[in-house]
Coordinates of C-alpha atoms in Angstrom, one line a residue:
M1 CA 153.4 109.8 142.5
A2 CA 150.3 109.3 140.5
I3 CA 150.6 110.1 136.8
E4 CA 147.8 112.1 135.1
T5 CA 147.3 112.0 131.4
A6 CA 146.6 115.1 129.3
H7 CA 143.2 113.7 128.2
E8 CA 140.4 114.7 130.5
G9 CA 142.7 114.6 133.6
R10 CA 142.4 110.8 134.0
V11 CA 144.7 109.0 136.4
T12 CA 146.5 106.0 134.9
N13 CA 149.0 105.0 137.5
P14 CA 147.9 105.9 141.0
D15 CA 150.1 105.2 144.1
L16 CA 150.3 101.7 145.5
P17 CA 151.6 100.3 148.8
D18 CA 155.0 98.7 149.0
G19 CA 155.1 95.2 147.5
Y20 CA 152.4 95.8 144.9
E21 CA 153.1 96.4 141.2
H22 CA 150.9 97.8 138.5
G23 CA 149.7 95.3 135.8
T24 CA 148.9 92.5 138.3
T25 CA 145.6 91.1 139.5
R26 CA 146.7 91.4 143.1
A27 CA 147.1 95.2 142.7
Y28 CA 143.7 95.7 141.1
S29 CA 141.8 95.7 144.4
L30 CA 144.1 98.5 145.8
C31 CA 144.4 100.5 142.7
R32 CA 141.8 103.3 143.0
P33 CA 141.0 104.6 140.6
S34 CA 142.0 101.6 138.5
G35 CA 144.9 102.1 136.1
D36 CA 144.9 100.8 132.6
A37 CA 147.5 98.1 133.3
C38 CA 145.7 96.8 136.4
R39 CA 142.3 96.8 134.7
A40 CA 143.7 94.9 131.7
A41 CA 145.3 92.3 134.0
N42 CA 142.0 91.8 136.0
S43 CA 140.0 91.4 132.7
A44 CA 142.4 88.8 131.4
A45 CA 142.3 86.9 134.6
A46 CA 138.4 86.9 134.6
A47 CA 138.4 85.7 131.0
A48 CA 140.8 82.9 131.9
R49 CA 138.6 81.8 134.8
R50 CA 135.5 81.9 132.6
A51 CA 137.2 79.8 129.9
A52 CA 138.3 77.3 132.4
R53 CA 134.8 76.9 133.8
L54 CA 133.3 76.6 130.3
A55 CA 135.9 73.9 129.4
E56 CA 134.8 71.8 132.4
G57 CA 131.2 71.8 131.3
M58 CA 128.0 73.0 132.9
P59 CA 127.2 71.1 136.2
E60 CA 123.8 69.7 136.8
K61 CA 123.1 71.8 139.8
A62 CA 123.4 75.0 137.6
H63 CA 120.2 74.2 135.7
G64 CA 117.3 76.2 136.9
T65 CA 119.5 79.0 138.4
P66 CA 120.1 82.5 137.0
S67 CA 123.7 81.6 136.3
G68 CA 122.6 78.8 134.0
Y69 CA 121.0 81.3 131.7
T70 CA 123.4 84.2 132.0
F71 CA 126.9 82.5 132.5
W72 CA 126.4 79.1 130.9
S73 CA 124.0 80.4 128.1
C74 CA 121.7 77.4 128.7
R75 CA 118.3 77.7 127.0
C76 CA 116.5 74.7 128.6
K77 CA 113.0 75.1 130.0
R78 CA 114.1 75.4 133.6
C79 CA 116.7 78.1 132.9
N80 CA 114.3 80.0 130.6
K81 CA 111.6 79.9 133.4
V82 CA 114.0 81.3 136.0
A83 CA 115.3 84.0 133.6
R84 CA 111.7 85.2 132.8
A85 CA 110.7 85.3 136.4
R86 CA 113.9 87.3 137.3
S87 CA 113.4 89.8 134.5
K88 CA 109.9 90.6 135.7
T89 CA 111.0 91.4 139.2
R90 CA 114.2 93.2 138.3
T91 CA 114.0 96.9 138.6
R92 CA 116.7 99.4 137.6
A93 CA 117.8 102.0 140.1
P94 CA 116.9 105.5 139.0
R95 CA 119.8 107.5 137.7
V96 CA 120.7 110.4 140.0
K97 CA 121.3 113.6 138.1
P98 CA 124.7 115.0 139.0
D99 CA 125.2 118.4 140.4
L100 CA 126.5 120.7 137.7
S101 CA 128.2 122.9 140.4
M102 CA 130.6 120.1 141.1
M103 CA 131.6 119.7 137.5
P104 CA 135.4 120.4 136.9
D105 CA 136.2 123.2 134.4
E106 CA 138.5 121.0 132.4
E107 CA 135.6 118.6 131.5
H108 CA 133.6 121.3 129.7
G109 CA 133.6 120.5 126.0
T110 CA 134.4 116.8 126.5
R111 CA 132.2 113.7 126.0
R112 CA 132.1 113.1 129.8
G113 CA 130.7 116.5 130.2
H114 CA 127.9 115.6 127.8
N115 CA 127.2 112.1 128.9
H116 CA 127.8 112.1 132.7
W117 CA 127.2 115.7 133.7
N118 CA 124.6 116.4 131.0
C119 CA 125.9 119.9 130.7
P120 CA 123.8 122.2 128.4
C121 CA 126.7 124.4 127.4
A122 CA 127.5 124.8 123.7
P123 CA 130.9 123.0 123.9
C124 CA 129.4 120.0 125.6
R125 CA 126.5 119.8 123.1
A126 CA 129.1 120.0 120.2
A127 CA 131.0 117.1 121.9
G128 CA 127.9 115.1 122.0
A129 CA 127.1 115.7 118.4
E130 CA 130.6 114.8 117.4
M131 CA 130.3 111.6 119.4
R132 CA 127.1 110.6 117.7
A133 CA 128.5 111.4 114.3
D134 CA 131.6 109.3 115.0
A135 CA 129.4 106.4 116.0
R136 CA 127.3 106.6 112.8
A137 CA 130.5 106.8 110.7
R138 CA 131.9 103.7 112.4
K139 CA 128.7 101.8 111.7
R140 CA 128.5 102.9 108.1
A141 CA 132.2 102.1 107.5
E142 CA 131.5 98.4 108.0
H143 CA 130.1 98.2 104.5
V144 CA 132.6 99.1 101.8
G145 CA 131.2 100.0 98.4
P146 CA 127.7 100.7 97.2
V147 CA 124.9 99.9 99.6
D148 CA 121.2 99.4 99.2
V149 CA 118.6 100.7 101.7
R150 CA 116.0 98.0 102.5
R151 CA 113.4 97.4 105.1
Y152 CA 113.1 94.3 107.3
S153 CA 109.9 93.6 109.1
Y154 CA 109.4 91.4 112.2
R155 CA 106.6 90.4 114.5
I156 CA 106.9 91.7 118.1
Y157 CA 105.2 90.6 121.3
P158 CA 105.1 93.5 123.8
E159 CA 103.9 93.0 127.4
P160 CA 100.5 94.4 128.2
E161 CA 102.0 97.5 129.9
A162 CA 104.4 98.1 126.9
A163 CA 101.5 97.6 124.5
N164 CA 99.4 100.2 126.2
T165 CA 102.4 102.6 126.2
L166 CA 102.9 102.1 122.5
R167 CA 99.2 102.8 121.8
S168 CA 99.6 106.1 123.8
V169 CA 102.7 106.9 121.6
F170 CA 100.6 106.2 118.5
G171 CA 98.0 108.6 119.7
S172 CA 100.5 111.3 120.5
C173 CA 102.1 111.0 117.1
R174 CA 98.6 111.3 115.5
F175 CA 97.9 114.4 117.5
V176 CA 101.1 116.1 116.5
Y177 CA 100.6 115.1 112.8
N178 CA 97.1 116.7 112.9
S179 CA 98.4 119.7 114.7
Y180 CA 100.9 120.4 111.8
I181 CA 98.1 120.1 109.2
A182 CA 95.9 122.5 111.2
L183 CA 98.9 124.9 111.5
A184 CA 99.5 124.7 107.8
R185 CA 95.9 125.4 107.0
D186 CA 95.7 128.4 109.3
R187 CA 98.9 129.8 107.8
F188 CA 97.4 129.4 104.3
A189 CA 94.1 131.0 105.3
A190 CA 96.0 134.0 106.8
G191 CA 98.2 134.4 103.7
Q192 CA 101.4 133.6 105.7
R193 CA 104.3 131.4 104.8
H194 CA 104.0 127.6 105.0
P195 CA 105.6 126.3 108.2
S196 CA 108.9 124.3 107.9
A197 CA 109.4 121.0 109.6
Y198 CA 112.1 122.4 111.9
D199 CA 110.1 125.4 113.1
A200 CA 107.0 123.4 113.5
S201 CA 108.9 120.8 115.5
K202 CA 109.9 123.4 118.0
T203 CA 106.4 124.8 118.3
L204 CA 104.4 121.5 118.2
V205 CA 106.8 119.3 120.2
T206 CA 109.3 121.1 122.3
E207 CA 107.0 123.9 123.5
A208 CA 103.9 121.7 123.6
R209 CA 105.6 119.3 126.0
R210 CA 106.2 122.3 128.4
N211 CA 102.6 123.6 128.0
P212 CA 100.4 122.4 130.9
E213 CA 97.5 121.7 128.5
T214 CA 99.6 119.3 126.4
A215 CA 102.1 118.2 129.0
W216 CA 101.0 114.6 128.4
L217 CA 103.1 114.7 125.2
A218 CA 106.2 114.4 127.4
D219 CA 105.4 110.8 128.1
A220 CA 106.2 110.0 124.4
S221 CA 109.6 110.1 122.9
H222 CA 110.7 113.4 121.4
A223 CA 112.2 111.5 118.4
A224 CA 108.8 109.8 117.6
L225 CA 106.9 113.1 117.8
S226 CA 109.5 115.0 115.7
A227 CA 109.3 112.2 113.1
A228 CA 105.5 112.6 112.9
V229 CA 106.0 116.4 112.2
H230 CA 108.5 115.6 109.5
D231 CA 106.1 113.1 107.9
A232 CA 103.4 115.7 107.7
A233 CA 105.8 118.2 106.2
D234 CA 106.9 115.6 103.6
A235 CA 103.3 114.9 102.7
Y236 CA 102.8 118.6 102.0
Q237 CA 106.0 118.7 100.0
R238 CA 104.8 115.8 97.8
F239 CA 101.4 117.7 97.4
F240 CA 103.3 120.8 96.2
D241 CA 105.5 118.8 93.8
S242 CA 102.5 117.0 92.4
A243 CA 100.7 120.3 91.8
A244 CA 103.8 121.7 90.1
G245 CA 104.1 118.7 87.8
K246 CA 107.4 117.5 89.3
I247 CA 105.8 114.1 90.1
K248 CA 104.4 112.0 87.3
G249 CA 101.0 110.5 87.5
R250 CA 97.6 111.6 88.8
R251 CA 97.7 114.8 90.8
G252 CA 97.5 114.1 94.5
G253 CA 95.3 115.8 97.0
R254 CA 96.4 117.8 100.0
P255 CA 97.1 116.0 103.3
R256 CA 94.1 115.3 105.5
F257 CA 93.7 114.8 109.2
K258 CA 94.3 111.3 110.5
S259 CA 91.3 109.6 112.0
R260 CA 91.4 107.8 115.3
R261 CA 89.4 104.9 114.0
T262 CA 90.6 104.4 110.4
A263 CA 94.2 105.7 110.4
P264 CA 97.0 103.2 110.8
N265 CA 98.7 103.2 114.2
S266 CA 102.5 103.7 113.7
A267 CA 105.4 105.6 115.2
R268 CA 108.9 106.0 113.8
F269 CA 112.0 106.1 116.0
A270 CA 115.4 107.6 114.9
E271 CA 118.7 105.9 115.3
D272 CA 119.5 107.5 118.6
S273 CA 116.1 106.5 120.2
F274 CA 116.2 102.7 120.1
T275 CA 118.7 99.9 120.9
I276 CA 118.9 96.2 120.4
R277 CA 120.2 94.4 123.4
G278 CA 123.5 92.9 122.3
G279 CA 123.7 95.0 119.1
W280 CA 122.4 94.3 115.6
Q281 CA 124.6 91.2 115.5
N282 CA 122.5 89.7 118.2
T283 CA 119.4 89.3 116.0
G284 CA 119.6 85.6 115.3
R285 CA 117.3 83.0 116.9
N286 CA 116.6 84.0 120.6
G287 CA 118.3 87.3 119.9
G288 CA 118.2 90.4 122.0
R289 CA 115.2 92.5 122.9
L290 CA 114.2 95.8 121.5
H291 CA 114.4 98.9 123.7
L292 CA 112.6 102.0 122.7
A293 CA 112.9 105.4 124.2
N294 CA 110.5 106.3 127.0
I295 CA 109.3 102.7 127.2
S296 CA 110.4 101.0 130.4
Q297 CA 109.9 97.3 129.3
D298 CA 112.0 95.8 126.5
I299 CA 110.1 94.1 123.7
H300 CA 110.5 90.6 122.5
V301 CA 111.1 90.3 118.7
N302 CA 110.6 87.2 116.6
W303 CA 113.9 87.2 114.8
H304 CA 113.0 84.8 112.0
R305 CA 116.1 86.0 110.1
P306 CA 119.1 88.1 111.3
L307 CA 119.6 91.7 110.3
P308 CA 122.3 92.0 107.6
G309 CA 123.5 95.3 109.0
Y310 CA 122.9 98.0 111.5
P311 CA 119.5 99.6 111.5
S312 CA 119.3 103.4 111.1
A313 CA 115.6 103.7 111.9
V314 CA 112.7 101.6 113.2
T315 CA 109.0 101.9 112.7
V316 CA 106.5 100.3 115.1
R317 CA 102.9 99.7 114.0
E318 CA 99.8 97.9 115.1
D319 CA 97.6 96.4 112.4
P320 CA 93.8 96.3 112.7
G321 CA 93.9 92.7 114.0
G322 CA 95.8 93.8 117.1
E323 CA 99.2 92.4 116.1
F324 CA 102.3 94.5 116.6
W325 CA 105.1 94.7 113.9
V326 CA 108.4 96.4 113.7
S327 CA 110.4 97.3 110.6
F328 CA 114.1 98.3 110.5
V329 CA 115.7 100.4 107.8
V330 CA 119.0 98.7 107.0
R331 CA 121.9 99.5 104.7
V332 CA 122.9 96.3 102.8
P333 CA 125.8 96.0 100.5
V334 CA 124.8 95.6 96.8
A335 CA 125.4 92.0 95.9
A336 CA 126.7 90.8 92.6
P337 CA 124.0 89.9 90.0
K338 CA 122.8 86.4 90.5
Q339 CA 123.1 83.9 87.7
P340 CA 119.9 82.3 86.5
T341 CA 119.2 78.7 87.5
R342 CA 118.5 77.8 83.9
A343 CA 120.2 78.4 80.6
P344 CA 120.0 82.1 79.6
R345 CA 116.5 82.9 78.3
A346 CA 113.9 85.6 78.2
A347 CA 110.2 85.5 79.3
G348 CA 107.2 87.4 78.1
I349 CA 104.3 87.7 80.5
D350 CA 100.6 88.3 79.8
V351 CA 98.4 88.7 82.9
G352 CA 94.7 87.8 82.9
L353 CA 91.8 86.8 85.0
N354 CA 91.0 83.2 83.8
D355 CA 94.7 82.4 84.2
Y356 CA 96.8 84.6 86.5
A357 CA 99.6 84.8 83.9
A358 CA 100.5 83.2 80.6
I359 CA 104.3 83.0 80.1
S360 CA 106.1 82.4 76.9
Y361 CA 109.9 81.7 77.0
S362 CA 112.5 82.3 74.3
D363 CA 113.7 78.7 74.5
G364 CA 110.3 77.4 73.2
T365 CA 108.5 76.5 76.4
R366 CA 105.4 78.0 77.9
E367 CA 103.2 77.7 80.9
K368 CA 100.1 79.2 82.5
I369 CA 99.8 80.2 86.2
A370 CA 96.4 79.5 87.7
N371 CA 94.5 82.4 89.2
P372 CA 94.2 81.6 93.0
R373 CA 91.2 83.9 93.5
H374 CA 91.9 84.3 97.3
S375 CA 89.1 86.8 97.9
R376 CA 86.5 84.7 96.0
H377 CA 87.4 81.6 98.0
A378 CA 87.2 83.5 101.3
E379 CA 83.9 85.2 100.7
D380 CA 81.9 83.0 103.1
R381 CA 84.4 83.6 105.9
L382 CA 84.4 87.3 105.3
R383 CA 80.6 87.4 105.1
R384 CA 80.3 85.6 108.5
A385 CA 82.8 88.0 110.1
D386 CA 80.7 91.0 108.8
K387 CA 77.4 89.5 110.1
N388 CA 79.0 88.7 113.5
L389 CA 80.2 92.3 113.8
S390 CA 76.8 93.7 112.8
R391 CA 75.2 91.9 115.8
K392 CA 77.4 93.6 118.3
T393 CA 76.8 96.9 120.1
P394 CA 79.2 99.6 118.9
G395 CA 81.6 100.6 121.6
S396 CA 81.4 97.3 123.6
N397 CA 84.2 94.9 124.2
N398 CA 82.5 92.2 122.1
Y399 CA 82.3 94.8 119.2
A400 CA 86.0 95.4 119.5
K401 CA 86.7 91.6 119.5
A402 CA 84.5 91.0 116.4
K403 CA 86.2 93.9 114.7
R404 CA 89.6 92.5 115.3
A405 CA 88.4 89.1 114.1
R406 CA 87.1 90.6 110.8
A407 CA 90.4 92.4 110.4
R408 CA 92.4 89.2 110.8
A409 CA 90.2 87.5 108.2
H410 CA 90.9 90.2 105.7
Q411 CA 94.6 90.2 106.6
R412 CA 94.8 86.5 105.9
V413 CA 93.5 87.1 102.4
A414 CA 96.0 89.9 101.9
N415 CA 98.9 87.7 103.1
L416 CA 98.0 84.9 100.8
R417 CA 97.8 87.3 97.8
E418 CA 101.2 88.8 98.7
N419 CA 102.8 85.4 99.2
H420 CA 101.6 84.2 95.8
A421 CA 102.8 87.4 94.0
R422 CA 106.2 87.3 95.7
Q423 CA 106.8 83.6 94.9
L424 CA 105.9 84.1 91.3
A425 CA 108.1 87.2 91.0
S426 CA 111.0 85.4 92.6
K427 CA 110.6 82.4 90.3
L428 CA 110.6 84.6 87.2
S429 CA 113.6 86.7 88.3
R430 CA 115.6 83.6 89.3
E431 CA 115.1 81.5 86.1
N432 CA 115.4 84.2 83.5
Q433 CA 117.9 86.7 82.3
T434 CA 115.3 89.1 80.8
V435 CA 111.6 89.6 81.6
V436 CA 109.2 91.5 79.4
I437 CA 105.9 92.6 80.9
E438 CA 102.9 94.6 79.6
T439 CA 102.1 98.1 80.8
L440 CA 98.5 98.2 82.1
N441 CA 96.2 100.9 83.3
I442 CA 95.1 99.0 86.4
A443 CA 93.5 101.9 88.0
G444 CA 91.3 102.5 85.0
M445 CA 90.3 98.8 84.7
A446 CA 89.5 98.7 88.4
R447 CA 86.6 101.2 87.6
T448 CA 84.8 98.8 85.3
N449 CA 82.4 96.0 86.1
M450 CA 85.3 93.6 86.6
A451 CA 86.7 95.6 89.4
K452 CA 86.3 92.9 92.0
S453 CA 88.2 90.3 90.0
I454 CA 90.9 92.7 89.0
N455 CA 91.4 93.9 92.6
D456 CA 91.5 90.2 93.8
A457 CA 94.2 89.4 91.2
G458 CA 96.5 92.1 92.5
W459 CA 98.4 92.8 89.3
G460 CA 99.9 96.0 90.5
Q461 CA 101.3 94.3 93.6
F462 CA 102.8 91.5 91.4
L463 CA 104.4 93.9 88.9
A464 CA 105.9 95.9 91.8
F465 CA 107.4 92.8 93.4
L466 CA 108.7 91.7 90.0
E467 CA 110.4 95.0 89.4
E468 CA 111.9 94.9 92.9
A469 CA 113.2 91.3 92.4
C470 CA 114.7 92.0 89.0
T471 CA 116.5 95.1 90.2
R472 CA 117.9 93.3 93.2
K473 CA 119.1 90.3 91.2
G474 CA 120.4 92.2 88.2
V475 CA 117.8 90.9 85.7
D476 CA 116.7 93.1 82.8
L477 CA 113.1 94.2 83.0
V478 CA 111.5 95.6 79.8
K479 CA 108.0 97.1 79.8
A480 CA 106.0 96.8 76.5
P481 CA 104.1 99.9 75.4
R482 CA 100.7 100.3 76.9
F483 CA 98.8 100.5 73.6
Y484 CA 100.6 97.6 72.0
A485 CA 97.9 95.3 70.6
S486 CA 99.4 92.0 71.7
T487 CA 96.1 90.2 71.7
Q488 CA 95.0 91.3 68.2
I489 CA 98.3 90.6 66.3
C490 CA 99.1 87.2 65.0
S491 CA 102.5 86.1 66.3
V492 CA 103.2 84.2 63.1
C493 CA 102.5 86.6 60.2
G494 CA 102.1 89.8 62.1
E495 CA 98.7 90.6 60.7
S496 CA 96.1 92.2 63.0
G497 CA 92.8 90.4 63.4
G498 CA 91.0 93.2 65.1
K499 CA 89.5 93.5 68.6
K500 CA 88.1 90.3 70.1
P501 CA 85.7 89.9 73.0
L502 CA 86.9 88.4 76.2
N503 CA 85.0 85.2 75.7
V504 CA 87.2 84.4 72.7
R505 CA 90.1 82.3 74.1
A506 CA 91.3 80.8 70.9
W507 CA 91.2 82.2 67.3
Q508 CA 92.4 81.4 63.8
C509 CA 94.3 84.0 61.8
D510 CA 92.6 84.9 58.5
S511 CA 95.9 85.6 56.9
C512 CA 98.0 82.5 57.6
G513 CA 95.3 80.2 58.9
V514 CA 97.2 79.2 62.1
S515 CA 95.2 78.5 65.3
L516 CA 96.4 80.4 68.2
D517 CA 95.7 80.5 72.0
R518 CA 94.8 84.0 73.0
D519 CA 97.0 84.2 76.1
Y520 CA 100.0 82.4 74.6
N521 CA 99.8 84.5 71.5
A522 CA 99.7 87.7 73.6
A523 CA 102.7 86.5 75.7
T524 CA 104.7 85.8 72.6
N525 CA 103.9 89.2 71.1
I526 CA 104.9 90.9 74.4
L527 CA 108.2 89.0 74.3
A528 CA 108.8 90.2 70.7
A529 CA 107.8 93.8 71.6
G530 CA 110.9 94.2 73.8
P531 CA 114.6 93.6 73.3
A532 CA 114.4 90.4 75.3
V533 CA 115.6 88.2 72.4
Y534 CA 119.0 89.9 72.5
A535 CA 119.6 89.0 76.2
C536 CA 122.2 86.4 75.2
G537 CA 124.1 88.8 72.8
R538 CA 122.7 87.2 69.6
D539 CA 119.5 87.0 67.7
V540 CA 117.2 84.4 69.2
R541 CA 114.2 83.5 67.1
L542 CA 110.9 83.7 69.1
Q543 CA 108.8 80.6 69.2
V544 CA 105.3 80.0 70.4
A545 CA 105.9 77.0 72.6
G546 CA 104.1 73.7 72.2
A547 CA 100.9 73.0 74.2
V548 CA 100.9 71.3 77.5
P549 CA 100.1 67.5 77.4
D550 CA 96.4 68.0 78.5
E551 CA 95.6 70.6 75.8
A552 CA 93.5 69.1 73.1
G553 CA 94.1 69.7 69.4
S554 CA 97.8 70.5 69.5
H555 CA 101.2 68.9 69.6
R556 CA 104.4 69.6 71.5
S557 CA 106.7 72.1 70.0
E558 CA 110.1 71.2 68.7
A559 CA 112.5 73.2 70.7
S560 CA 115.3 72.6 68.3
T561 CA 115.7 75.2 65.5
G562 CA 118.0 73.1 63.4
V563 CA 115.2 71.1 61.8
S564 CA 114.9 71.9 58.1
R565 CA 111.6 73.3 56.7
R566 CA 111.3 70.3 54.3
R567 CA 111.2 67.8 57.2
K568 CA 108.7 70.0 59.1
R569 CA 106.4 70.0 56.0
A570 CA 106.8 66.3 55.7
A571 CA 105.6 65.9 59.3
G572 CA 102.5 68.0 58.5
R573 CA 103.6 71.2 60.2
H574 CA 103.5 74.6 58.5
V575 CA 105.9 77.3 59.6
Q576 CA 105.7 80.8 58.4
A577 CA 108.1 83.6 59.6
S578 CA 107.2 87.2 59.5
S579 CA 109.4 89.3 57.2
D580 CA 107.8 92.7 58.0
P581 CA 110.0 94.4 60.6
R582 CA 107.3 97.0 61.3
K583 CA 104.7 94.5 62.6
L584 CA 106.9 92.9 65.3
K585 CA 109.2 95.8 65.8
G586 CA 112.2 94.3 64.2
F587 CA 111.8 90.8 65.6
R588 CA 111.0 87.6 63.7
G589 CA 108.6 85.0 65.0
V590 CA 108.4 81.3 64.3
V591 CA 105.4 79.2 65.3
E592 CA 104.1 75.8 64.6
N593 CA 100.6 75.2 63.4
G594 CA 99.1 73.3 66.2
G595 CA 95.5 73.9 65.3
A596 CA 93.2 71.1 64.5

């Protein structure tokens, strides 16, 4: 007699002919439907045969065959060529929708009723929701303790058919986004209540896909369209919060329609609408492909680094240069604070235009970072791209090519600027325990006659990267007050010398007579303006570091603080420490007189 389990009426031990026993490979071919014991025995036998073949080694005749790529996991040129040719010709059989009239009553409210029969009843939908919740809980249970939400970006290479499908998805998302804004404006003009994201999603997505006039929205994924509606609703919510004063900073304007020509092309897919072939663990070199909902072809991803965890959302975008990118939202465990690569020290940073940054360290050293001026150096290339575009007829194919070429030229400048800012931020957060920076009104300075140079420097981007790196590595980041006159105050005696024009790069204090470099003096005052000197748990005297070897009219600083003042006077150096706690906010400064 066959034995049926209480769970979903599944048969575990069906009847067998005489001479056959459950739990053997011989009985697996006659066990229908297969029992648990026979299925386990057959799987163990197949694994043993595979292990034996792998132990013998891959034969030469297997190269250039489909089994060489799939079974032997060979990645030579011959096997790769056969695998690519096979993937292009492979087609999946369409799934036949089962007849609900044949569905057994006992499978209502089960996962099989939701997955296989696609039953729309309430118990089956609840079972499906429970199944998805359990899957998310299992994924999130992999990380124990606090987690940090990060975004990892990769370059993707979709096939031409998949690229055209993605562009149509971008257009559908833009249409739905603009439809929400139009609905919100109509409701406001009629004096009605502002539409919620949930109600608008039913009207603009679910019902619009059934409407004959907008039936083309059914070609795009429902998850991507719903995400566009929620993005528009979030934009309005930020506008309301800004108007109510809940968000600091300048008041933001109300959301506007997205333009087809200028708006960025992007679409966001939720966790249930995309998969990575082989799971998120298969994201190393030559990892799995990305499968998106309602897109038939899988997309190749350049996995330049593996994902550290499962992705909960993915955003696909196309830049103006025609390149496709994908970014994953990943939950990463919070790592322990990293120890600095040098002895514990603090750094004060003063940004500028002649030099990108002047840095003064608490151990007595200092350095200047040259300003790369990426936009200035690429002016000729950008001008030629603009002239080439102006010669083309708008709307032609050559015009589109020239436009993409100009976008790639601008993107190259942006990439160089971002790379320089990230490397400098990583260096400062890695080598210091505390970093003190100045608070700047960059938006205000960008409206002056120096706007081109200030925008080319990218101070705001650098400060954002520095804050992100310090937060991730457990480094203390202190921001000096915006109106702290770091350039006017002498770091030796604390007296203010008044405002100085930008062409004055070195000045002599009228009170103590010491010659000071404008940038290094400002960096030292910024370091003194924050609690950076207490990073080591004790009072560390600030020092203006000695000059670099090629700086004329100065000498190297003595990093040691144990030298007596009598010996320093004998060597011809004058040291004067400030005793006024109000001028340096409670911190004492020591500097050598390096002026000529």
